[in-house]
Coordinates of N, CA and C in Angstrom, one line a residue:
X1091 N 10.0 -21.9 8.0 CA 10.3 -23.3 8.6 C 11.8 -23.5 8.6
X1092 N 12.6 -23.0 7.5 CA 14.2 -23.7 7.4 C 14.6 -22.8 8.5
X1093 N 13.6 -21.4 9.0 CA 14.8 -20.6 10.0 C 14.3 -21.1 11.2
X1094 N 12.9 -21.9 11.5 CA 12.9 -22.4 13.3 C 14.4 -23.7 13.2
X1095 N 14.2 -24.4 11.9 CA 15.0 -25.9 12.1 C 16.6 -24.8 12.3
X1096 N 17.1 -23.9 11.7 CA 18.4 -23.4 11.6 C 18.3 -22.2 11.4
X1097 N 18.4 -21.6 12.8 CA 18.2 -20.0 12.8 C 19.2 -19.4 12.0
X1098 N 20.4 -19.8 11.8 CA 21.3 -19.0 10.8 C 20.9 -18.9 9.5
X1099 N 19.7 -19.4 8.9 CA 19.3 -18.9 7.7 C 19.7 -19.0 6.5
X1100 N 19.8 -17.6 5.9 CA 20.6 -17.9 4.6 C 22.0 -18.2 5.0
X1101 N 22.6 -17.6 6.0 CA 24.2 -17.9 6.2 C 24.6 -19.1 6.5
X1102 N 23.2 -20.3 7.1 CA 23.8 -21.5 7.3 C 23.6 -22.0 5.9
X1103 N 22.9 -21.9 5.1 CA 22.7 -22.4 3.4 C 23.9 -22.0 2.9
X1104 N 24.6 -20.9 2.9 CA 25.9 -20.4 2.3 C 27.0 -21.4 3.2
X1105 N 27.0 -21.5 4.5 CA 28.0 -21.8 5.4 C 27.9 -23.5 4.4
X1106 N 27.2 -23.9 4.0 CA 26.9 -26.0 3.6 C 27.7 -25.7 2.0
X1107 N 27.7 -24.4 1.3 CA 28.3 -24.7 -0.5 C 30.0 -25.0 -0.2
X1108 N 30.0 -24.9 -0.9 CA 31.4 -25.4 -1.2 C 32.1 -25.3 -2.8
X1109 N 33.2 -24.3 -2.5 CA 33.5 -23.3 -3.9 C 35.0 -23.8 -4.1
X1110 N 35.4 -24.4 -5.2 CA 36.8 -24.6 -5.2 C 37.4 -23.8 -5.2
X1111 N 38.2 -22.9 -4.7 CA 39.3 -21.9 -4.9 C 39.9 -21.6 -6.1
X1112 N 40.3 -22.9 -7.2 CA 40.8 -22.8 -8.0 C 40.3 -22.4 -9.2
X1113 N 39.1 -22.1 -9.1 CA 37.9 -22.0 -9.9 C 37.7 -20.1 -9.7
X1114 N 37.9 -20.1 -8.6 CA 37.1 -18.8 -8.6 C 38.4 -17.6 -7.8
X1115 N 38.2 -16.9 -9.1 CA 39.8 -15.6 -9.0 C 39.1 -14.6 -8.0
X1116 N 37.9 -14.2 -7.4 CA 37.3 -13.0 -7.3 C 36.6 -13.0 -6.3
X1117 N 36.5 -11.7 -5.2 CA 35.3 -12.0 -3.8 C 34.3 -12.4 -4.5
X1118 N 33.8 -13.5 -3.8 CA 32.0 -13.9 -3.7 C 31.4 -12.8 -2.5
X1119 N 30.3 -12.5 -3.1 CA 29.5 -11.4 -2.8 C 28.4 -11.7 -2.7
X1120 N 27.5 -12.1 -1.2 CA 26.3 -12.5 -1.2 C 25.3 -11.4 -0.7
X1121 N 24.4 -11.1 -1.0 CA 22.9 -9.9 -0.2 C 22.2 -11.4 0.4
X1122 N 21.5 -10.1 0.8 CA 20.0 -10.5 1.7 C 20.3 -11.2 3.4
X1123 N 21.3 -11.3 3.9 CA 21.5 -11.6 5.3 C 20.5 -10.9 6.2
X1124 N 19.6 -11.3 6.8 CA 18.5 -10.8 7.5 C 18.5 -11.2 8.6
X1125 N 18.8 -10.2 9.8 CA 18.3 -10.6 11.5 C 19.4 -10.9 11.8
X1126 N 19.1 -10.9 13.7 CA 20.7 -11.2 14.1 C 20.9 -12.4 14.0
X1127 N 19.9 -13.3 13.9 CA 20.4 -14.8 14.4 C 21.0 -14.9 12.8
X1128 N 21.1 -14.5 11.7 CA 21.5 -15.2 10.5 C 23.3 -14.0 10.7
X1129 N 23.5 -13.0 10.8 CA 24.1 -12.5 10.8 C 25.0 -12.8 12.3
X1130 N 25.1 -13.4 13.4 CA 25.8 -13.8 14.4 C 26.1 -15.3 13.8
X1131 N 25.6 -16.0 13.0 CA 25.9 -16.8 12.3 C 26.8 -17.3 11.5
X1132 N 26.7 -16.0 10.1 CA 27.6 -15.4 9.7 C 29.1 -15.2 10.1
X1133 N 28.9 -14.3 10.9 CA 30.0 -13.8 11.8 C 31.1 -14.7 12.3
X1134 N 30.2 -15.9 12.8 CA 31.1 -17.3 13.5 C 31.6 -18.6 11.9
X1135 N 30.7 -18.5 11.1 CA 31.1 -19.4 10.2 C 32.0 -18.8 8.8
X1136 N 32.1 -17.4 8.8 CA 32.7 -17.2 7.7 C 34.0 -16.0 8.8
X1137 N 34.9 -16.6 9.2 CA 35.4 -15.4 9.6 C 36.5 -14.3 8.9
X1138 N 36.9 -14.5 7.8 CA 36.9 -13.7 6.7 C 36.5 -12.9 6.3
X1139 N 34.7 -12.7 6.3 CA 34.2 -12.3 5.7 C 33.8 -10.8 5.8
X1140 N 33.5 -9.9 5.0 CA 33.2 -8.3 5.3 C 31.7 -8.4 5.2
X1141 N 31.3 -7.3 6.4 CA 29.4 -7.2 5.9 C 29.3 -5.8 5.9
X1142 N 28.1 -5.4 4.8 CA 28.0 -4.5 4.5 C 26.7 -3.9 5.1
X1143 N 26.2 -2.8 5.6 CA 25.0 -2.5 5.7 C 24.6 -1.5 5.1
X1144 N 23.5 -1.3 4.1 CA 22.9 -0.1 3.6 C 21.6 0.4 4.7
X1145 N 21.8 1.4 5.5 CA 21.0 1.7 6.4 C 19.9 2.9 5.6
X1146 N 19.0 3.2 5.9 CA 18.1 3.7 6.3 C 17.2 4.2 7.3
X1147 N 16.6 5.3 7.3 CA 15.4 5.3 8.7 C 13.7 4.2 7.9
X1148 N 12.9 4.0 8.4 CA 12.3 3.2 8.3 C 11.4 4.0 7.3
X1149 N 10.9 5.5 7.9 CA 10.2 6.6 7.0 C 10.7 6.8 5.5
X1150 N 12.2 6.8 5.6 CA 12.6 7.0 4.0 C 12.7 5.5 3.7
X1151 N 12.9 4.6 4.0 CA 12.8 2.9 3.0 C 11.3 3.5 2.6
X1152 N 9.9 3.8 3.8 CA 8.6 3.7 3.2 C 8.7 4.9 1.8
X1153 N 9.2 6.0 2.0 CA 8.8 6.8 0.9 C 9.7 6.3 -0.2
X1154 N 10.7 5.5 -0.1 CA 11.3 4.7 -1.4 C 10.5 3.9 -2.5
X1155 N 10.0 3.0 -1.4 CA 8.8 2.2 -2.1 C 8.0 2.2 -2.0
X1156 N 7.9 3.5 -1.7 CA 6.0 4.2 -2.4 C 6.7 4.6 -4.2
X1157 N 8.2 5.5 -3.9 CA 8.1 6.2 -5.4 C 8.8 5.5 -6.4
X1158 N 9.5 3.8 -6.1 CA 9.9 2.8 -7.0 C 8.6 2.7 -7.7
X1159 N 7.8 2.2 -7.2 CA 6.7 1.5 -7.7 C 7.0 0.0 -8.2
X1160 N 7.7 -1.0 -7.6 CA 8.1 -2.2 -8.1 C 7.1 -3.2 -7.5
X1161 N 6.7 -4.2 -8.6 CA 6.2 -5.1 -8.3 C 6.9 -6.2 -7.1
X1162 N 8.1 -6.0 -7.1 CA 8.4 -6.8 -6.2 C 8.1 -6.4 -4.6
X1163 N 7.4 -4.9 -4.2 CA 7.5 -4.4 -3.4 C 5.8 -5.1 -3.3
X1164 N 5.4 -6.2 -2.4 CA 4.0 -6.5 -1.8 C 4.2 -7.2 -1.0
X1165 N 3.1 -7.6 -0.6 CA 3.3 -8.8 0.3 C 1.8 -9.7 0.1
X1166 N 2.6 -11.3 -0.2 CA 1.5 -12.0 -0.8 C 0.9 -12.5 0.6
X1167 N -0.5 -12.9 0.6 CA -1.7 -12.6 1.7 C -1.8 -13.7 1.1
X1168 N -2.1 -15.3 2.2 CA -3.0 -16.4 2.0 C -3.8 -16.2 2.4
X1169 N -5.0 -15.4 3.3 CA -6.0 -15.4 2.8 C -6.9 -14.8 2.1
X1170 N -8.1 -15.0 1.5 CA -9.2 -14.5 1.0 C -9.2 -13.0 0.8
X1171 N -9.2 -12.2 -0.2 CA -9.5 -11.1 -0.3 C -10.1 -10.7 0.3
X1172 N -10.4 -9.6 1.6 CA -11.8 -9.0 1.4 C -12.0 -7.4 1.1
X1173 N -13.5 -7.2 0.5 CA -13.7 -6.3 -0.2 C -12.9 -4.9 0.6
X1174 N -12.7 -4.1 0.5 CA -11.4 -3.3 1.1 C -13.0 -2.6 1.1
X1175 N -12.9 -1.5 2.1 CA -14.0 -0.6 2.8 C -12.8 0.9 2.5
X1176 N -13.6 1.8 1.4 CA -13.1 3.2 1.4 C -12.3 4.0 2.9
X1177 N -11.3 4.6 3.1 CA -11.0 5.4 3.5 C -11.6 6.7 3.5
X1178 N -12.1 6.8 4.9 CA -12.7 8.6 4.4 C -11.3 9.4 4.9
X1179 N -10.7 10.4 4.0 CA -9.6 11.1 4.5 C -10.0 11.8 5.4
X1180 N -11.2 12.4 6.0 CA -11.1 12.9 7.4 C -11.3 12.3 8.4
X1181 N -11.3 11.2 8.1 CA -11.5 9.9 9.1 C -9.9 9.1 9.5
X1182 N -9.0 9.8 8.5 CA -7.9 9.2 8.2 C -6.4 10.0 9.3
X1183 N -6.1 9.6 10.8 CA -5.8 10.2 11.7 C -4.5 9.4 12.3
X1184 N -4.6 8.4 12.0 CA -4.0 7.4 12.8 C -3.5 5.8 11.9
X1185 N -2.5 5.4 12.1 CA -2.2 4.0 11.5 C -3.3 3.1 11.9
X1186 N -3.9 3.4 12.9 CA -5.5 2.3 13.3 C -6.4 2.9 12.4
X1187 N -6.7 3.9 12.1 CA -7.8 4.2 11.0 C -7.8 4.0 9.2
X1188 N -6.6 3.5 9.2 CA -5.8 2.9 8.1 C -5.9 1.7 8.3
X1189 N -6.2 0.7 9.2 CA -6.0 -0.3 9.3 C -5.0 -1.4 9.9
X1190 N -3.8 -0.2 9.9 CA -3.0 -1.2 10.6 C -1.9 -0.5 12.0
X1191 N -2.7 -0.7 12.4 CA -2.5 -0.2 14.2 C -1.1 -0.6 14.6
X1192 N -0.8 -1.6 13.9 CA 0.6 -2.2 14.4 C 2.1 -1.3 13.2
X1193 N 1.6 -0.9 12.7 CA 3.0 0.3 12.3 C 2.9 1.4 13.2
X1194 N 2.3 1.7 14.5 CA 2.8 2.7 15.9 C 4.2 2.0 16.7
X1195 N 4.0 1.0 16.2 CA 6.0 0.0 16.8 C 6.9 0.3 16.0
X1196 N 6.4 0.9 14.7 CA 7.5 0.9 13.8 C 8.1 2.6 13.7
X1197 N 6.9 3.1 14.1 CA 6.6 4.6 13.6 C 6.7 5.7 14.7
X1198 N 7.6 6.4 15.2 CA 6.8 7.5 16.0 C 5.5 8.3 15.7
X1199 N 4.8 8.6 17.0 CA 3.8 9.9 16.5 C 3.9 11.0 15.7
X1200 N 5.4 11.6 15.8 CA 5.2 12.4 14.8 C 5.2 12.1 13.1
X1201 N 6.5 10.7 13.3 CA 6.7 10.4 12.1 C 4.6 9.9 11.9
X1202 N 4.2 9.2 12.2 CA 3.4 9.0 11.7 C 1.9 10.0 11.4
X1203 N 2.0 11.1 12.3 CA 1.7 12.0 11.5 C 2.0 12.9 9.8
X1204 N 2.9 13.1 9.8 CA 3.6 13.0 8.6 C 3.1 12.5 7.4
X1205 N 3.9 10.9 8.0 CA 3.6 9.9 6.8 C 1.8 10.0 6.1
X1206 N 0.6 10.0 7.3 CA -0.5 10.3 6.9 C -0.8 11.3 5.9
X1207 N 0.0 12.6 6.4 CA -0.3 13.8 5.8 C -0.2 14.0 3.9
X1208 N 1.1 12.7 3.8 CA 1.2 12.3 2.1 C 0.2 12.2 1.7
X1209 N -1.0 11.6 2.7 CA -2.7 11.3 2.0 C -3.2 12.0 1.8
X1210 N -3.2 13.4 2.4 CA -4.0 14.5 2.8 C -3.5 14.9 1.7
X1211 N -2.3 15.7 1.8 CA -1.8 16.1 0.4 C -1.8 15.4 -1.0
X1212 N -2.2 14.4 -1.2 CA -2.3 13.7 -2.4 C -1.1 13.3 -3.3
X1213 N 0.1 13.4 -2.1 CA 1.3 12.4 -2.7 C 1.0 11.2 -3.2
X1214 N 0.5 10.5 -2.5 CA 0.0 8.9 -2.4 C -1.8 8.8 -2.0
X1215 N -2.0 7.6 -2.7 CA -3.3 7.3 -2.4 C -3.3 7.1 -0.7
X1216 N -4.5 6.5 -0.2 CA -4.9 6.0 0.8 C -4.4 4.2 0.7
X1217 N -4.9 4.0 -0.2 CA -4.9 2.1 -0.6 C -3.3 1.9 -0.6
X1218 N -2.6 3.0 -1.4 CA -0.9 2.6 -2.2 C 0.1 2.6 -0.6
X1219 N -0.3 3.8 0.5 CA -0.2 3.6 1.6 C -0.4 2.7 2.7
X1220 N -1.3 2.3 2.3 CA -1.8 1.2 3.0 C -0.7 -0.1 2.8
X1221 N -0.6 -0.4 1.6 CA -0.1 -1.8 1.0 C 1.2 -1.4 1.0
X1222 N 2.1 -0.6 1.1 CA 3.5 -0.6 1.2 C 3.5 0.0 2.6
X1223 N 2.8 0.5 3.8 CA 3.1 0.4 4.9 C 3.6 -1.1 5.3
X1224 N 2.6 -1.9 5.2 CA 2.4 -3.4 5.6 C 3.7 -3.5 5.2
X1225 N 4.5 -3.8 4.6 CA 5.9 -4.0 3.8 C 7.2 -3.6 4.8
X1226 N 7.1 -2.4 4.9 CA 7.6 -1.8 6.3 C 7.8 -2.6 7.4
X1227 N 6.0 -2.4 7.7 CA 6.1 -3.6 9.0 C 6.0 -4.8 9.2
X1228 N 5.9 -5.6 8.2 CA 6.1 -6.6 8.1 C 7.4 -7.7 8.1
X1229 N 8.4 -6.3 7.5 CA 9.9 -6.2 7.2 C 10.3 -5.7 9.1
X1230 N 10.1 -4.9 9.7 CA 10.4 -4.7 11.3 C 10.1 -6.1 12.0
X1231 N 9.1 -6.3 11.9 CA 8.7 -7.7 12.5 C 9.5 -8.7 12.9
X1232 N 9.8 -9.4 11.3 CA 10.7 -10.2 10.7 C 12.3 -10.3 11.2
X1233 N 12.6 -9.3 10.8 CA 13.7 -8.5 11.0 C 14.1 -7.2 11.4
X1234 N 14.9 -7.1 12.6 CA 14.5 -5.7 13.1 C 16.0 -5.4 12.4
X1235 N 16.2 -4.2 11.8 CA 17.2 -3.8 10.9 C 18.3 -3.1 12.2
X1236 N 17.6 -2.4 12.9 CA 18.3 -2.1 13.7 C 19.3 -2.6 14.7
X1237 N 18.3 -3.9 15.7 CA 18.9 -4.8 16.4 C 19.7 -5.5 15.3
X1238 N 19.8 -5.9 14.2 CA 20.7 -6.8 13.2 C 22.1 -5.8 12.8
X1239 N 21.7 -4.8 12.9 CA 23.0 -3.9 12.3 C 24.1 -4.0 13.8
X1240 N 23.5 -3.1 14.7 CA 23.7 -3.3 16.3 C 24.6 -4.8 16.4
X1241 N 24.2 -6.1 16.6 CA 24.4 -7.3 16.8 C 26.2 -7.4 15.3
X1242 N 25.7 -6.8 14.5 CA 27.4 -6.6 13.4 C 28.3 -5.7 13.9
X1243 N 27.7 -4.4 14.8 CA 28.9 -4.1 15.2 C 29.1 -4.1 16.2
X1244 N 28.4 -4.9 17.4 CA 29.4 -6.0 18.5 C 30.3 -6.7 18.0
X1245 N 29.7 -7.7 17.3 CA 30.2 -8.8 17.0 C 31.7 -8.9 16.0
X1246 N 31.6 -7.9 15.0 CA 32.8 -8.1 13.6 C 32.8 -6.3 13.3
X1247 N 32.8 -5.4 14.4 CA 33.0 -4.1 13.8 C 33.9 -3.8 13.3
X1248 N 35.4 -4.1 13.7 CA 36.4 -4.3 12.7 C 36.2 -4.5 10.9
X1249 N 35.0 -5.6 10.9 CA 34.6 -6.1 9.5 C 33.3 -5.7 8.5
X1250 N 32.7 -4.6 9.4 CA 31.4 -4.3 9.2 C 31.5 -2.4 9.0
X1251 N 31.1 -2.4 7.4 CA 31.0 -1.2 7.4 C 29.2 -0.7 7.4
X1252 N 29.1 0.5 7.8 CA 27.6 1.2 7.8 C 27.7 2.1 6.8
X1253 N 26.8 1.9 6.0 CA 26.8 3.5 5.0 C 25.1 3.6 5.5
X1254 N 24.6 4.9 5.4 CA 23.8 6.0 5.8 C 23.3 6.3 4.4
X1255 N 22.4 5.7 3.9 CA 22.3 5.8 2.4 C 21.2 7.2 2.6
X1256 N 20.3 7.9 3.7 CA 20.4 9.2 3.7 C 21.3 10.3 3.7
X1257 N 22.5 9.6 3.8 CA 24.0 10.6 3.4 C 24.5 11.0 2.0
X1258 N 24.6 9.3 1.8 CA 25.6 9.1 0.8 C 24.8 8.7 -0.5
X1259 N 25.3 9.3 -2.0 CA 24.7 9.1 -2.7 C 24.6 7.4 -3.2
X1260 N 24.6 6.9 -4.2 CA 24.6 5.5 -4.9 C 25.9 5.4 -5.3
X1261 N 26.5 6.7 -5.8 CA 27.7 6.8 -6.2 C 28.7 6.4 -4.9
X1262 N 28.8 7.4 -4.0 CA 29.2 7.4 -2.7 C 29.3 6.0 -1.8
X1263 N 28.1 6.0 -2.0 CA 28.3 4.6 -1.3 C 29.2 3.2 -1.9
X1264 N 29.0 3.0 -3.0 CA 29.9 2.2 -4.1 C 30.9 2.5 -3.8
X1265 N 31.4 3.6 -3.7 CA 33.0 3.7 -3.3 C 33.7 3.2 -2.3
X1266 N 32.1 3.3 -1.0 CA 32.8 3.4 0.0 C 32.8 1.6 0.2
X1267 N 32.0 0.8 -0.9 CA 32.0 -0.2 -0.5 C 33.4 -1.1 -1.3
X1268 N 33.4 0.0 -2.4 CA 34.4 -0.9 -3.1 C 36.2 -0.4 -2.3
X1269 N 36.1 0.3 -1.4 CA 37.5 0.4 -0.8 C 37.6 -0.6 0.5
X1270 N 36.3 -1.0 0.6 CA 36.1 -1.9 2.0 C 36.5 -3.2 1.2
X1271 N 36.4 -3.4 0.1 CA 36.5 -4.7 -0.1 C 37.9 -5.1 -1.0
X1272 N 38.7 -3.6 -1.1 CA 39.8 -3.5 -1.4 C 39.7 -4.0 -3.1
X1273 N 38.6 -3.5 -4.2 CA 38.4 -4.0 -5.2 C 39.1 -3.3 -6.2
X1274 N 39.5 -3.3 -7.2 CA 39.9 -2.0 -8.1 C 38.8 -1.2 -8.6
X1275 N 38.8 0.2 -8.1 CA 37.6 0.5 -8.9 C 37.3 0.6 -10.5
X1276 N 38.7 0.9 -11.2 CA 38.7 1.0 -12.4 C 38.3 -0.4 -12.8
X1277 N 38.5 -1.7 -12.8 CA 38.5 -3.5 -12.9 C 36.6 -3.1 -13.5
X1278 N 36.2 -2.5 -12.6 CA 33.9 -2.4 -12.7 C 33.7 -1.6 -13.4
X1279 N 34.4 -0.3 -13.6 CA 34.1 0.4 -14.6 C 33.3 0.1 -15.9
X1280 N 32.2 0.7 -16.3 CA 31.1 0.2 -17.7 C 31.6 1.1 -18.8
X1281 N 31.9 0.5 -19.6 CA 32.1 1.7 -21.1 C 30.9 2.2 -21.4

C-alpha cells in the first residue's frame, strides 16, 4: 500500500529523515532499495549518493537459499493451508508439475531443467524446492533485479557500482565496495 500511495518506496521514507550533520562523522549506508521506481527515486532525491548492486543470476540466488537454510528465507501465505499432495519424482518434469508454472518467466528451459534434476539427484527435497522456488519468483515479480540494476546504470552509472558476486568472492567484493565509497579499509578491520 505505502508503494501505490509513493512509488519511491523505501527511498521516499529515507528522502522524509532528517540527520544533523553534526552528529554524524561517517557515510550512512542504507540496503534493501528494490525496483526501478524506488531506485529512479533515489537517484533524483539523494544526488550524492553511491548505489551498490550485488548481482546474481536468479539459478544461483535459488541454489543459495536452498543451502543457507534461513528462516528468514519464506514467504508468509494468508491463506489457509492446504494439505500439500506428494510429488511423484517421475511425474516431476516441469515447474507446472511442481506447482508453480509461473517460475518458466523466471527460468529458462534449460535452466529449469537443471534446477529439477537437484530432485532427481536428491540435492534437495521436492517440498524444500518447491517453497524457496516461490521466493525466487515472488522476488522477480515484485522486483525485477534486472530492469532495477539496468534503470541505475542509465540513470547514476557514474555512481553505481555492479559486483557479480558469481565472480567475486565476499572478500572481493568488500573491497570493491569499500574503494567505491572511498572508506579506509584498515578504520573496519576486526581484531
Amino acid at each position: 500500500q505505502y508503494r501505490q500511495k509513493f512509488p519511491g518506496g523505501m527511498a521516499h521514507v529515507l528522502s522524509q529523515l532528517w540527520v544533523n550533520p553534526q552528529q554524524v562523522k561517517t557515510q550512512l549506508i542504507f540496503d534493501g532499495l528494490r525496483g526501478k521506481d524506488e531506485v529512479s527515486f533515489a537517484v533524483k532525491a539523494f544526488p550524492e549518493a553511491k548505489f551498490i548492486v550485488l548481482d546474481a543470476p536468479n539459478k544461483v540466488r535459488l541454489q543459495r537459499i536452498l543451502k543457507r537454510n534461513d528462516a528468514f528465507d519464506s514467504i508468509k501465505s494468508f491463506k489457509p493451508k492446504t494439505e500439500s499432495k506428494s510429488i511423484d519424482l517421475d511425474d516431476l518434469t516441469s515447474f507446472t508439475a511442481l506447482g508453480i508454472p509461473e517460475a518458466t518467466s523466471v527460468f529458462n528451459a534449460m535452466e529449469e531443467q537443471e534446477i529439477l534434476a537437484w530432485v532427481h539427484q536428491g540435492v534437495v527435497t521436492a517440498d524444500e524446492l518447491q517453497e524457496k522456488l516461490k521466493i525466487v519468483v515472488k522476488e522477480q515479480q515484485n522486483y525485477d533485479s534486472v530492469s532495477t540494476r539496468l534503470r541505475l546504470e542509465e540513470m547514476a552509472s557514474e555512481r553505481t557500482l555492479v559486483i557479480d558476486t558469481t565472480v567475486c568472492n565476499p572478500q572481493q567484493a568488500a573491497s570493491q565496495i569499500l574503494s567505491c565509497l572511498k572508506v579506509n579499509q584498515l578504520m573496519l578491520s576486526v581484531s
